[in-house]
């Protein structure tokens, strides 16, 4: 789904079209999930944020301005959701510190799951993960990524290069 | 070894959770309440008539199906007399042709295509030409503006037409594009895609229909520019939003940034001279020998009194300032005639105080640019650029007409700027690609990606 198609889908959703919503989910789920992935260190939180993001799209569609960048709008919702959940989690953990509850929580860590995803978590920092995801999964150009994460194009290019070098090396090692 | 990118995509595909029912079934909070419940507002009698009409329509459909089954309508399917062809390079455009393949309408499908269609007389020239020629003219313009990477080993464009009678036309256009690429030495794949009218509507972003006639009609009724279509019936809030996204957005930032970086030495020299003049003038205003002391009178007002007596130290300061002002005028073609004028040329640097200008421009974010657009355009003005067009973008539009006028100004600036930027690459002579080399290139792509479509999807 390109940016124009996303804009069209959002317009339809704004008119109450649930089918368009499902279509938007199908077409953007991988991108949104991978974007959220860079914020969390476990599957459960990432999945929760994913559901919340799409729920918020339904709840806030009335605020979407036709003609603005729909994809950026969705990514902004995803980002805010991730940050809110992280904040809430931090507060919760602060409240529970010292108790045994923390130890009882069994996170389904990304480490145990898939190869490249876990390599990403291991060798890249959050920003590098986001750059890789926005470029590889979403197909954004470095210039566009710079606008999304609000940093210079040169920085995106150099961080992308550094991140791919690290990933390639780790992936090669994994394959051997 | 499997590519890590492919592997990553696969892993994410497998990891994505299904949409929960509570999200799927959650209500959509739509904005226009009055439109949403329009059906409920209808009086009972209206609903009854509606139900009656629905039964009537159903009976008609049954009758139509029965008659069709007996072949009654077999002879009434006319050959379409218009065709629709979409060309996607990245700037995407839709052509409507008559039955003979002559272009009668061109519509931009995204903002990049707006830039191409804004150039010279391309849009008018393409109309009344055969599709095979128009499509090459459009692609050549895209190459000239840098939308096709002429230095890349692999490019791809997709040409889509509705399946059926228009296929031959699309295939001819595709052949003509391939010949263009070969003759220009551009390694580019032309992906042909014949799809149903309904799918074509989706690709073109117009209301869905199964009728080619309806599709051509709706395309012909659309504004040619994508940006203009977005502003149709926009509220003042939406206009503001569009203005921010498209008029003083990323594209304007690119134009201004390119010019600033390309003329960085002139900008640095301008900033240094403005700073020196400011310092000298400040010294004059505060100097104990200023003839108007204790009033802090500036250089220009003192100059209005030629008979004033200066001490030798103060006279040296005055002539040093005069020399600097002369040099400034010689270098940048504009005289600074008063303290107010000095303030206006100095103010443009206010947000850049103490910064390395080249770094500041390279890392200029959209938000910072939008916060000080006037200043950045002002810097260009300081170094002698004609910024009349860019300055006309500074005031947010109130009406749709004002917005479209600004959009057209911006598009024509983008056209100029991109033509200039890509001139050397575009004009660089390239050897034509032989038929066999081109065929080998296509086969290699097929081998590597499985099919041309797969390559297009990857791009």
XYZ file of C-alpha atoms in Angstrom:
635
model
C 0.000 0.000 0.000
C 1.618 3.237 -1.051
C 1.069 6.615 0.614
C -1.747 7.547 -1.752
C -3.571 4.268 -1.146
C -3.199 4.773 2.606
C -4.708 8.259 2.272
C -7.640 6.799 0.334
C -8.136 4.042 2.905
C -8.098 6.571 5.757
C -10.677 8.702 3.967
C -12.907 5.635 3.619
C -12.415 4.705 7.281
C -13.331 8.267 8.246
C -16.659 7.621 6.571
C -17.157 4.528 8.721
C -15.929 1.880 6.266
C -14.780 -1.054 8.409
C -13.780 -3.048 5.350
C -11.288 -0.301 4.469
C -10.013 -0.536 8.047
C -9.398 -4.283 7.684
C -7.673 -3.671 4.388
C -5.474 -1.022 5.988
C -4.598 -3.473 8.749
C -3.695 -6.229 6.280
C -1.511 -3.919 4.232
C 0.251 -2.130 7.061
C 0.441 -4.717 9.847
C 3.985 -5.854 9.064
C 5.260 -2.283 8.887
C 3.558 -1.186 12.096
C 4.564 -4.288 13.997
C 8.177 -3.941 12.928
C 8.154 -0.230 13.793
C 6.820 -1.013 17.283
C 9.330 -3.826 17.598
C 12.123 -1.265 17.874
C 10.564 0.097 21.075
C 9.931 -3.095 23.020
C 11.992 -5.952 24.303
C 9.278 -8.571 24.437
C 6.576 -9.949 22.192
C 3.626 -9.414 24.540
C 4.159 -5.651 24.893
C 4.749 -5.273 21.185
C 1.520 -7.138 20.380
C -0.481 -5.086 22.886
C 0.853 -1.853 21.419
C -0.044 -3.127 17.969
C -3.707 -3.684 18.917
C -3.853 -0.339 20.717
C -2.424 1.439 17.690
C -5.163 0.137 15.399
C -7.818 0.837 17.997
C -6.564 4.417 18.227
C -6.740 4.745 14.447
C -10.460 3.949 14.707
C -10.940 6.257 17.666
C -9.044 9.207 16.222
C -9.894 8.954 12.556
C -12.146 11.989 12.928
C -9.045 14.054 13.623
C -7.238 12.906 10.508
C -6.915 15.795 8.077
C -7.487 14.824 4.454
C -4.438 15.595 2.396
C -1.954 15.343 5.223
C 0.494 12.459 5.172
C -1.589 9.455 6.262
C 1.323 7.115 6.712
C 3.143 9.605 8.913
C -0.084 10.013 10.898
C -0.294 6.259 11.518
C 3.369 6.033 12.466
C 2.905 8.928 14.874
C 0.037 7.063 16.559
C 2.196 3.939 16.783
C 5.072 5.911 18.259
C 2.878 7.660 20.841
C 1.293 4.347 21.777
C 4.701 2.739 22.267
C 5.952 5.621 24.381
C 2.783 5.650 26.510
C 2.993 1.922 27.119
C 6.668 2.142 27.990
C 5.924 4.975 30.409
C 3.067 3.017 31.981
C 5.244 -0.045 32.258
C 8.046 1.937 33.882
C 5.606 3.339 36.449
C 4.205 -0.108 37.124
C 7.645 -1.604 37.606
C 8.583 1.275 39.880
C 5.528 0.540 42.016
C 6.313 -3.148 42.100
C 10.051 -2.905 42.681
C 11.181 -4.961 45.580
C 8.256 -7.318 45.286
C 8.313 -10.738 43.775
C 5.903 -9.805 41.013
C 8.680 -8.772 38.660
C 10.277 -12.166 38.870
C 6.947 -13.836 38.268
C 6.353 -12.002 34.993
C 7.467 -14.291 32.244
C 8.297 -12.273 29.175
C 8.359 -13.977 25.831
C 11.637 -12.405 24.810
C 12.492 -11.772 21.151
C 15.777 -13.571 21.832
C 14.125 -16.923 21.652
C 12.213 -16.268 18.464
C 13.532 -15.367 15.044
C 17.070 -15.059 13.770
C 17.361 -11.622 12.160
C 14.859 -10.053 14.560
C 16.863 -11.232 17.530
C 20.147 -10.228 15.874
C 18.664 -6.776 15.399
C 17.764 -6.561 19.057
C 21.218 -7.765 20.025
C 23.503 -5.715 17.795
C 21.565 -2.521 17.005
C 20.430 0.312 19.201
C 16.791 1.505 19.029
C 17.441 4.273 16.527
C 19.380 1.954 14.218
C 16.573 -0.601 14.370
C 14.055 2.093 13.447
C 16.137 3.258 10.482
C 16.524 -0.306 9.205
C 12.797 -0.978 9.587
C 11.687 2.239 7.935
C 14.008 1.588 4.998
C 13.776 -2.184 4.538
C 10.177 -2.826 5.560
C 8.478 0.447 4.678
C 10.698 1.328 1.722
C 11.247 4.889 2.922
C 14.126 6.876 1.423
C 16.797 8.194 3.776
C 15.495 11.716 3.254
C 12.004 10.688 4.366
C 13.349 8.746 7.340
C 15.255 11.857 8.402
C 11.955 13.729 8.544
C 10.172 10.980 10.458
C 12.800 10.561 13.149
C 13.760 14.214 12.987
C 17.477 14.005 12.372
C 19.825 14.984 9.514
C 19.859 12.926 6.300
C 23.605 12.437 6.637
C 23.120 10.873 10.043
C 20.452 8.507 8.697
C 22.715 7.449 5.839
C 25.708 6.820 8.046
C 23.665 5.054 10.733
C 21.966 2.904 8.092
C 25.326 1.939 6.663
C 26.727 1.134 10.102
C 23.633 -0.825 11.053
C 23.614 -2.916 7.864
C 27.311 -3.671 8.301
C 26.673 -4.902 11.833
C 23.635 -6.918 10.750
C 25.378 -8.478 7.782
C 28.336 -9.512 9.888
C 26.163 -10.990 12.622
C 23.864 -12.685 10.075
C 26.858 -14.209 8.312
C 28.158 -15.531 11.584
C 24.732 -16.959 12.384
C 24.579 -18.729 9.019
C 27.973 -20.393 9.413
C 22.865 -17.743 1.914
C 19.450 -16.154 2.235
C 19.445 -12.339 2.268
C 18.947 -10.917 5.749
C 16.404 -8.448 4.359
C 14.197 -11.208 2.947
C 14.615 -13.191 6.134
C 13.673 -10.156 8.245
C 10.507 -9.571 6.221
C 9.558 -13.239 6.579
C 10.171 -13.188 10.287
C 8.011 -10.108 10.757
C 5.288 -11.627 8.602
C 5.243 -14.661 10.872
C 5.394 -12.622 14.057
C 2.547 -10.183 13.336
C -0.426 -10.983 15.551
C -3.958 -11.259 14.186
C -6.305 -8.365 14.768
C -8.255 -8.951 17.981
C -12.034 -9.065 17.693
C -12.413 -6.205 20.150
C -10.391 -4.009 17.774
C -12.042 -5.368 14.655
C -15.507 -4.753 16.029
C -14.754 -1.468 17.767
C -16.816 1.403 16.393
C -15.168 3.913 14.093
C -15.395 7.430 15.525
C -16.286 9.246 12.348
C -16.300 13.029 12.160
C -19.295 14.127 10.123
C -22.095 13.040 12.430
C -24.742 14.504 10.135
C -23.583 12.364 7.185
C -23.232 9.243 9.282
C -26.825 8.924 10.300
C -28.366 10.351 7.182
C -30.317 7.144 6.590
C -31.840 7.279 10.060
C -33.156 10.765 9.462
C -35.326 9.626 6.589
C -39.048 9.623 7.431
C -40.817 6.263 7.737
C -42.670 6.811 4.506
C -39.354 7.424 2.730
C -38.013 4.155 4.089
C -41.087 2.333 2.804
C -40.612 3.813 -0.602
C -36.930 2.794 -0.348
C -37.895 -0.807 0.432
C -40.346 -0.784 -2.485
C -37.672 0.590 -4.783
C -35.255 -2.115 -3.644
C -37.796 -4.817 -4.558
C -38.342 -3.138 -7.896
C -34.627 -3.037 -8.592
C -34.295 -6.689 -7.592
C -37.074 -7.653 -10.025
C -35.327 -5.722 -12.777
C -32.023 -7.488 -12.060
C -33.762 -10.890 -12.276
C -35.390 -9.866 -15.548
C -32.013 -8.676 -16.891
C -30.281 -11.923 -15.917
C -33.026 -13.986 -17.614
C -32.892 -11.963 -20.775
C -29.093 -12.132 -20.805
C -29.281 -15.897 -20.500
C -31.352 -15.964 -23.696
C -28.780 -13.827 -25.466
C -31.010 -10.783 -25.778
C -28.166 -8.374 -24.882
C -25.344 -10.160 -26.711
C -25.202 -7.665 -29.512
C -25.285 -4.502 -27.440
C -21.763 -4.531 -25.898
C -20.023 -1.710 -27.781
C -16.264 -1.473 -28.258
C -14.977 1.172 -25.840
C -14.025 4.354 -27.641
C -11.642 5.560 -24.938
C -8.793 3.886 -23.048
C -6.980 4.515 -19.795
C -3.292 3.799 -19.309
C -1.334 4.436 -16.118
C 2.422 4.966 -16.110
C 4.304 4.677 -12.834
C 7.915 5.725 -12.675
C 7.431 7.015 -9.191
C 5.834 10.144 -10.525
C 2.659 8.389 -11.651
C 0.324 9.631 -14.334
C -2.839 8.458 -16.098
C -3.446 8.974 -19.793
C -6.883 8.837 -21.376
C -6.802 8.206 -25.113
C -9.460 8.042 -27.775
C -10.112 4.816 -29.665
C -7.187 5.562 -32.010
C -4.670 5.916 -29.211
C -4.511 9.727 -29.305
C -4.123 11.308 -25.859
C -7.083 13.421 -24.802
C -6.388 13.811 -21.094
C -3.466 13.568 -18.666
C -3.875 13.363 -14.884
C -1.143 13.438 -12.244
C -1.526 10.670 -9.674
C 0.950 11.957 -7.096
C 2.815 15.107 -6.155
C 5.960 14.151 -8.092
C 3.888 13.909 -11.277
C 2.588 17.421 -10.552
C 6.166 18.674 -10.866
C 6.580 17.016 -14.267
C 3.262 18.288 -15.609
C 4.007 21.806 -14.375
C 6.984 22.099 -16.702
C 6.954 24.248 -19.814
C 4.128 23.121 -22.039
C 4.511 19.373 -21.561
C 0.955 18.757 -20.485
C -0.551 20.614 -23.454
C 2.004 19.098 -25.832
C 1.128 15.567 -24.796
C -2.528 16.044 -25.622
C -3.419 15.263 -29.233
C -0.232 13.231 -29.569
C -0.224 9.486 -29.992
C 0.141 7.647 -26.682
C 3.427 6.115 -27.856
C 4.913 9.607 -28.246
C 3.284 11.174 -25.170
C 4.502 8.429 -22.885
C 8.081 8.892 -24.117
C 7.849 12.692 -23.705
C 6.652 12.241 -20.119
C 9.346 9.676 -19.293
C 12.060 11.835 -20.836
C 10.925 14.740 -18.691
C 11.009 12.478 -15.611
C 14.579 11.515 -16.524
C 15.507 15.176 -17.005
C 14.201 15.986 -13.526
C 16.053 13.098 -11.916
C 13.061 10.869 -11.194
C 14.779 8.098 -13.126
C 18.221 7.230 -11.828
C 20.197 7.349 -15.077
C 23.321 6.069 -13.376
C 21.631 3.044 -11.797
C 22.175 -0.423 -13.162
C 18.474 -1.259 -12.847
C 15.410 0.926 -13.140
C 11.783 -0.096 -13.443
C 8.609 1.516 -14.681
C 5.146 -0.011 -14.761
C 2.577 0.570 -17.422
C -0.950 -0.594 -16.653
C -4.011 -0.744 -18.827
C -7.366 -2.382 -18.597
C -7.425 -5.891 -19.991
C -9.302 -6.461 -23.222
C -9.499 -4.016 -26.082
C -6.859 -1.620 -24.649
C -4.141 -4.257 -24.326
C -2.692 -3.628 -27.770
C -2.428 0.077 -27.091
C -0.651 -0.537 -23.780
C 1.690 -3.043 -25.415
C 2.597 -0.531 -28.171
C 3.268 2.170 -25.580
C 5.417 -0.258 -23.647
C 7.411 -1.124 -26.784
C 7.933 2.533 -27.506
C 9.220 3.093 -23.949
C 11.652 0.203 -24.257
C 13.018 1.713 -27.475
C 13.409 5.048 -25.702
C 15.351 3.462 -22.826
C 17.588 1.552 -25.228
C 18.319 4.595 -27.360
C 19.167 6.676 -24.286
C 21.336 3.956 -22.765
C 19.107 3.634 -19.698
C 18.831 0.212 -18.114
C 15.150 0.148 -17.245
C 12.567 -2.600 -17.170
C 9.080 -1.902 -18.491
C 6.553 -3.981 -16.570
C 3.242 -4.410 -18.363
C 0.187 -5.031 -16.258
C -3.248 -5.693 -17.720
C -5.868 -5.485 -15.043
C -9.613 -5.184 -14.792
C -11.219 -1.745 -14.793
C -12.073 -2.067 -11.101
C -8.449 -2.756 -10.153
C -7.309 0.027 -12.414
C -9.587 2.397 -10.472
C -7.847 1.363 -7.266
C -4.459 2.028 -8.812
C -5.563 5.434 -10.046
C -7.220 6.370 -6.765
C -10.643 7.084 -8.260
C -14.053 5.777 -7.254
C -14.474 2.126 -8.139
C -16.457 1.209 -11.225
C -16.589 -1.661 -13.680
C -17.270 0.620 -16.591
C -14.362 1.921 -18.650
C -16.550 4.778 -19.881
C -17.304 5.849 -16.332
C -13.612 5.646 -15.434
C -12.531 7.783 -18.409
C -15.256 10.266 -17.631
C -14.268 10.628 -14.007
C -10.583 11.015 -14.969
C -11.455 13.703 -17.535
C -13.449 15.556 -14.881
C -10.613 15.574 -12.359
C -8.191 18.455 -11.927
C -4.985 17.653 -13.709
C -2.850 18.340 -10.642
C -2.901 15.912 -7.735
C -2.255 18.743 -5.279
C -5.215 20.708 -6.603
C -7.481 17.691 -6.172
C -6.465 17.362 -2.531
C -7.586 20.924 -1.870
C -11.027 20.550 -3.440
C -13.686 21.499 -0.891
C -11.034 21.688 1.819
C -11.961 23.516 5.005
C -9.709 26.372 6.117
C -8.095 24.017 8.637
C -7.425 21.457 5.904
C -6.019 24.170 3.642
C -3.625 25.183 6.389
C -2.574 21.591 6.739
C -2.063 21.177 3.000
C -0.101 24.436 2.935
C 2.203 23.140 5.647
C 2.640 19.732 4.028
C 2.987 20.723 0.407
C 3.780 24.441 0.082
C 6.257 25.075 2.873
C 7.005 21.387 3.327
C 9.848 19.076 2.453
C 10.021 20.071 -1.208
C 10.480 23.766 -0.488
C 13.039 22.883 2.144
C 14.924 20.893 -0.509
C 14.945 23.801 -2.970
C 16.151 26.273 -0.362
C 18.667 23.898 1.186
C 20.161 22.983 -2.214
C 20.643 26.645 -3.093
C 22.100 27.494 0.306
C 24.574 24.630 0.203
C 25.496 25.239 -3.399
C 26.283 28.871 -2.585
C 27.682 28.258 0.857
C 30.805 30.382 0.348
C 28.692 33.371 -0.721
C 26.427 32.834 2.302
C 29.390 32.659 4.699
C 30.914 35.759 3.163
C 27.554 37.563 3.395
C 27.124 36.612 7.035
C 30.661 37.742 7.867
C 30.250 41.087 6.096
C 26.867 41.730 7.701
C 28.410 40.961 11.062
C 31.340 43.346 10.427
C 29.017 46.149 9.320
C 26.848 45.607 12.398
C 29.906 45.778 14.640
C 31.282 48.918 12.983
C 27.889 50.611 13.159
C 27.570 49.655 16.823
C 31.009 51.123 17.514
C 29.939 54.312 15.741
C 26.724 54.572 17.736
C 28.508 54.078 21.033
C 31.662 56.081 20.210
C 32.527 58.945 22.486
C 33.369 61.077 19.416
C 30.016 60.502 17.757
C 28.911 64.057 16.891
C 25.511 63.287 18.422
C 26.900 61.826 21.639
C 25.248 60.990 24.060
C 22.584 59.987 21.506
C 23.440 56.619 19.837
C 23.055 57.837 16.241
C 23.866 55.325 13.493
C 26.209 55.592 10.510
C 23.511 56.483 7.971
C 21.950 59.277 10.010
C 25.377 60.787 10.729
C 26.129 60.699 6.972
C 23.140 62.969 6.422
C 25.147 65.746 8.070
C 28.192 66.116 5.796
C 29.530 69.144 7.607
C 29.832 67.452 10.978
C 33.354 67.492 12.411
C 34.896 64.104 13.146
C 37.948 63.305 15.201
C 40.553 61.358 13.231
C 39.677 58.119 15.090
C 35.971 58.554 14.379
C 36.649 59.539 10.731
C 38.635 56.300 10.284
C 35.729 54.316 11.682
C 33.298 56.039 9.333
C 35.436 55.412 6.258
C 36.029 51.808 7.243
C 32.251 51.338 7.426
C 31.782 53.094 4.105
C 34.342 50.790 2.518
C 32.595 47.727 3.928
C 29.229 48.944 2.633
C 30.685 49.576 -0.841
C 32.221 46.117 -0.871
C 28.902 44.616 0.231
C 27.072 46.330 -2.600
C 29.676 45.255 -5.161
C 29.591 41.656 -3.971
C 25.872 41.133 -3.437
C 24.367 43.731 -5.780
C 22.327 45.407 -3.065
C 23.132 48.548 -1.069
C 22.345 48.824 2.633
C 20.873 52.294 2.930
C 19.688 52.540 6.518
C 19.810 50.963 9.941
C 16.462 49.274 9.221
C 17.873 47.685 6.090
C 20.900 46.500 8.046
C 18.570 44.977 10.608
C 16.593 43.147 7.948
C 19.705 41.616 6.322
C 21.106 40.694 9.751
C 17.884 39.277 11.189
C 17.909 36.361 8.748
C 20.891 34.943 10.623
C 19.292 35.358 14.055
C 18.474 31.670 14.523
C 21.926 30.595 13.299
C 24.046 32.559 15.709
C 27.304 30.797 16.568
C 26.588 27.845 14.285
C 28.620 26.370 11.455
C 26.396 27.414 8.553
C 27.172 24.481 6.284
C 26.403 21.992 9.042
C 23.306 23.927 10.053
C 21.928 23.823 6.495
C 22.821 20.168 5.962
C 21.066 19.117 9.135
C 18.154 21.529 8.863
C 15.005 19.696 9.941
C 11.606 20.371 8.439
C 10.291 21.702 11.742
C 13.156 24.210 12.054
C 12.739 25.243 8.440
C 9.014 25.780 8.892
C 9.647 27.832 12.019
C 12.010 30.205 10.177
C 11.183 29.821 6.466
C 11.321 33.581 5.986
C 14.869 33.736 7.342
C 16.214 30.990 5.088
C 14.651 32.595 2.029
C 16.020 35.911 3.315
C 19.572 34.505 3.267
C 19.136 33.658 -0.407
C 17.840 37.163 -0.973
C 20.901 38.594 0.805
C 23.258 36.855 -1.594
C 21.452 38.191 -4.625
C 18.853 35.544 -5.514
C 15.546 36.577 -6.993
C 13.273 35.136 -4.326
C 10.021 36.762 -5.458
C 8.458 33.364 -6.163
C 9.606 31.833 -2.884
C 8.456 34.871 -0.918
C 4.987 34.501 -2.389
C 4.781 31.166 -0.525
C 5.270 32.729 2.878
C 1.690 33.732 3.593
C -0.707 30.879 4.376
C -3.568 30.764 1.863
C -7.116 31.570 2.887
C -8.906 30.339 -0.210
C -8.520 27.260 -2.388
C -7.598 29.493 -5.304
C -4.735 31.066 -3.336
C -3.530 27.623 -2.342
C -3.499 26.408 -5.955
C -1.652 29.539 -7.088
C 1.018 28.886 -4.448
C 1.173 25.242 -5.414
C 1.761 26.161 -9.056
C 4.500 28.605 -8.083
C 6.175 25.938 -5.996
C 5.877 23.331 -8.752
C 7.473 25.587 -11.286
C 10.307 26.383 -8.842
C 10.776 22.659 -8.236
C 10.844 22.040 -11.961
C 13.579 24.646 -12.418
C 15.565 23.491 -9.433
C 15.430 19.782 -10.356
C 16.299 20.507 -14.001
C 19.362 22.431 -12.864
C 20.416 19.800 -10.338
C 20.173 16.919 -12.799
C 21.393 18.711 -15.877
C 24.903 17.258 -15.957
C 23.729 13.676 -15.414
C 20.930 13.994 -17.958
C 23.108 15.583 -20.626
C 25.966 13.163 -20.196
C 26.285 11.198 -23.449
C 25.348 7.537 -23.109
C 25.844 4.766 -25.570
C 22.647 3.197 -26.873
C 21.987 -0.345 -25.653
C 21.909 -2.995 -28.352
C 18.854 -5.208 -28.669
C 20.788 -8.266 -27.496
C 22.280 -6.463 -24.481
C 18.854 -5.192 -23.489
C 17.435 -8.691 -23.811
C 20.241 -10.043 -21.656
C 19.533 -7.343 -19.063
C 15.853 -8.348 -18.957
C 16.700 -12.058 -18.714
C 19.161 -11.396 -15.900
C 16.465 -9.532 -13.977
C 14.021 -12.393 -14.504
C 16.637 -14.865 -13.332
C 17.482 -12.831 -10.236
C 13.972 -11.878 -9.165
C 11.843 -14.596 -10.728
C 9.839 -12.175 -12.867
C 9.732 -8.538 -13.926
C 6.710 -8.004 -11.667
C 8.653 -9.318 -8.699
C 11.445 -6.876 -9.525
C 8.937 -4.028 -9.758
C 7.463 -4.961 -6.389
C 10.937 -5.011 -4.890
C 11.666 -1.533 -6.245
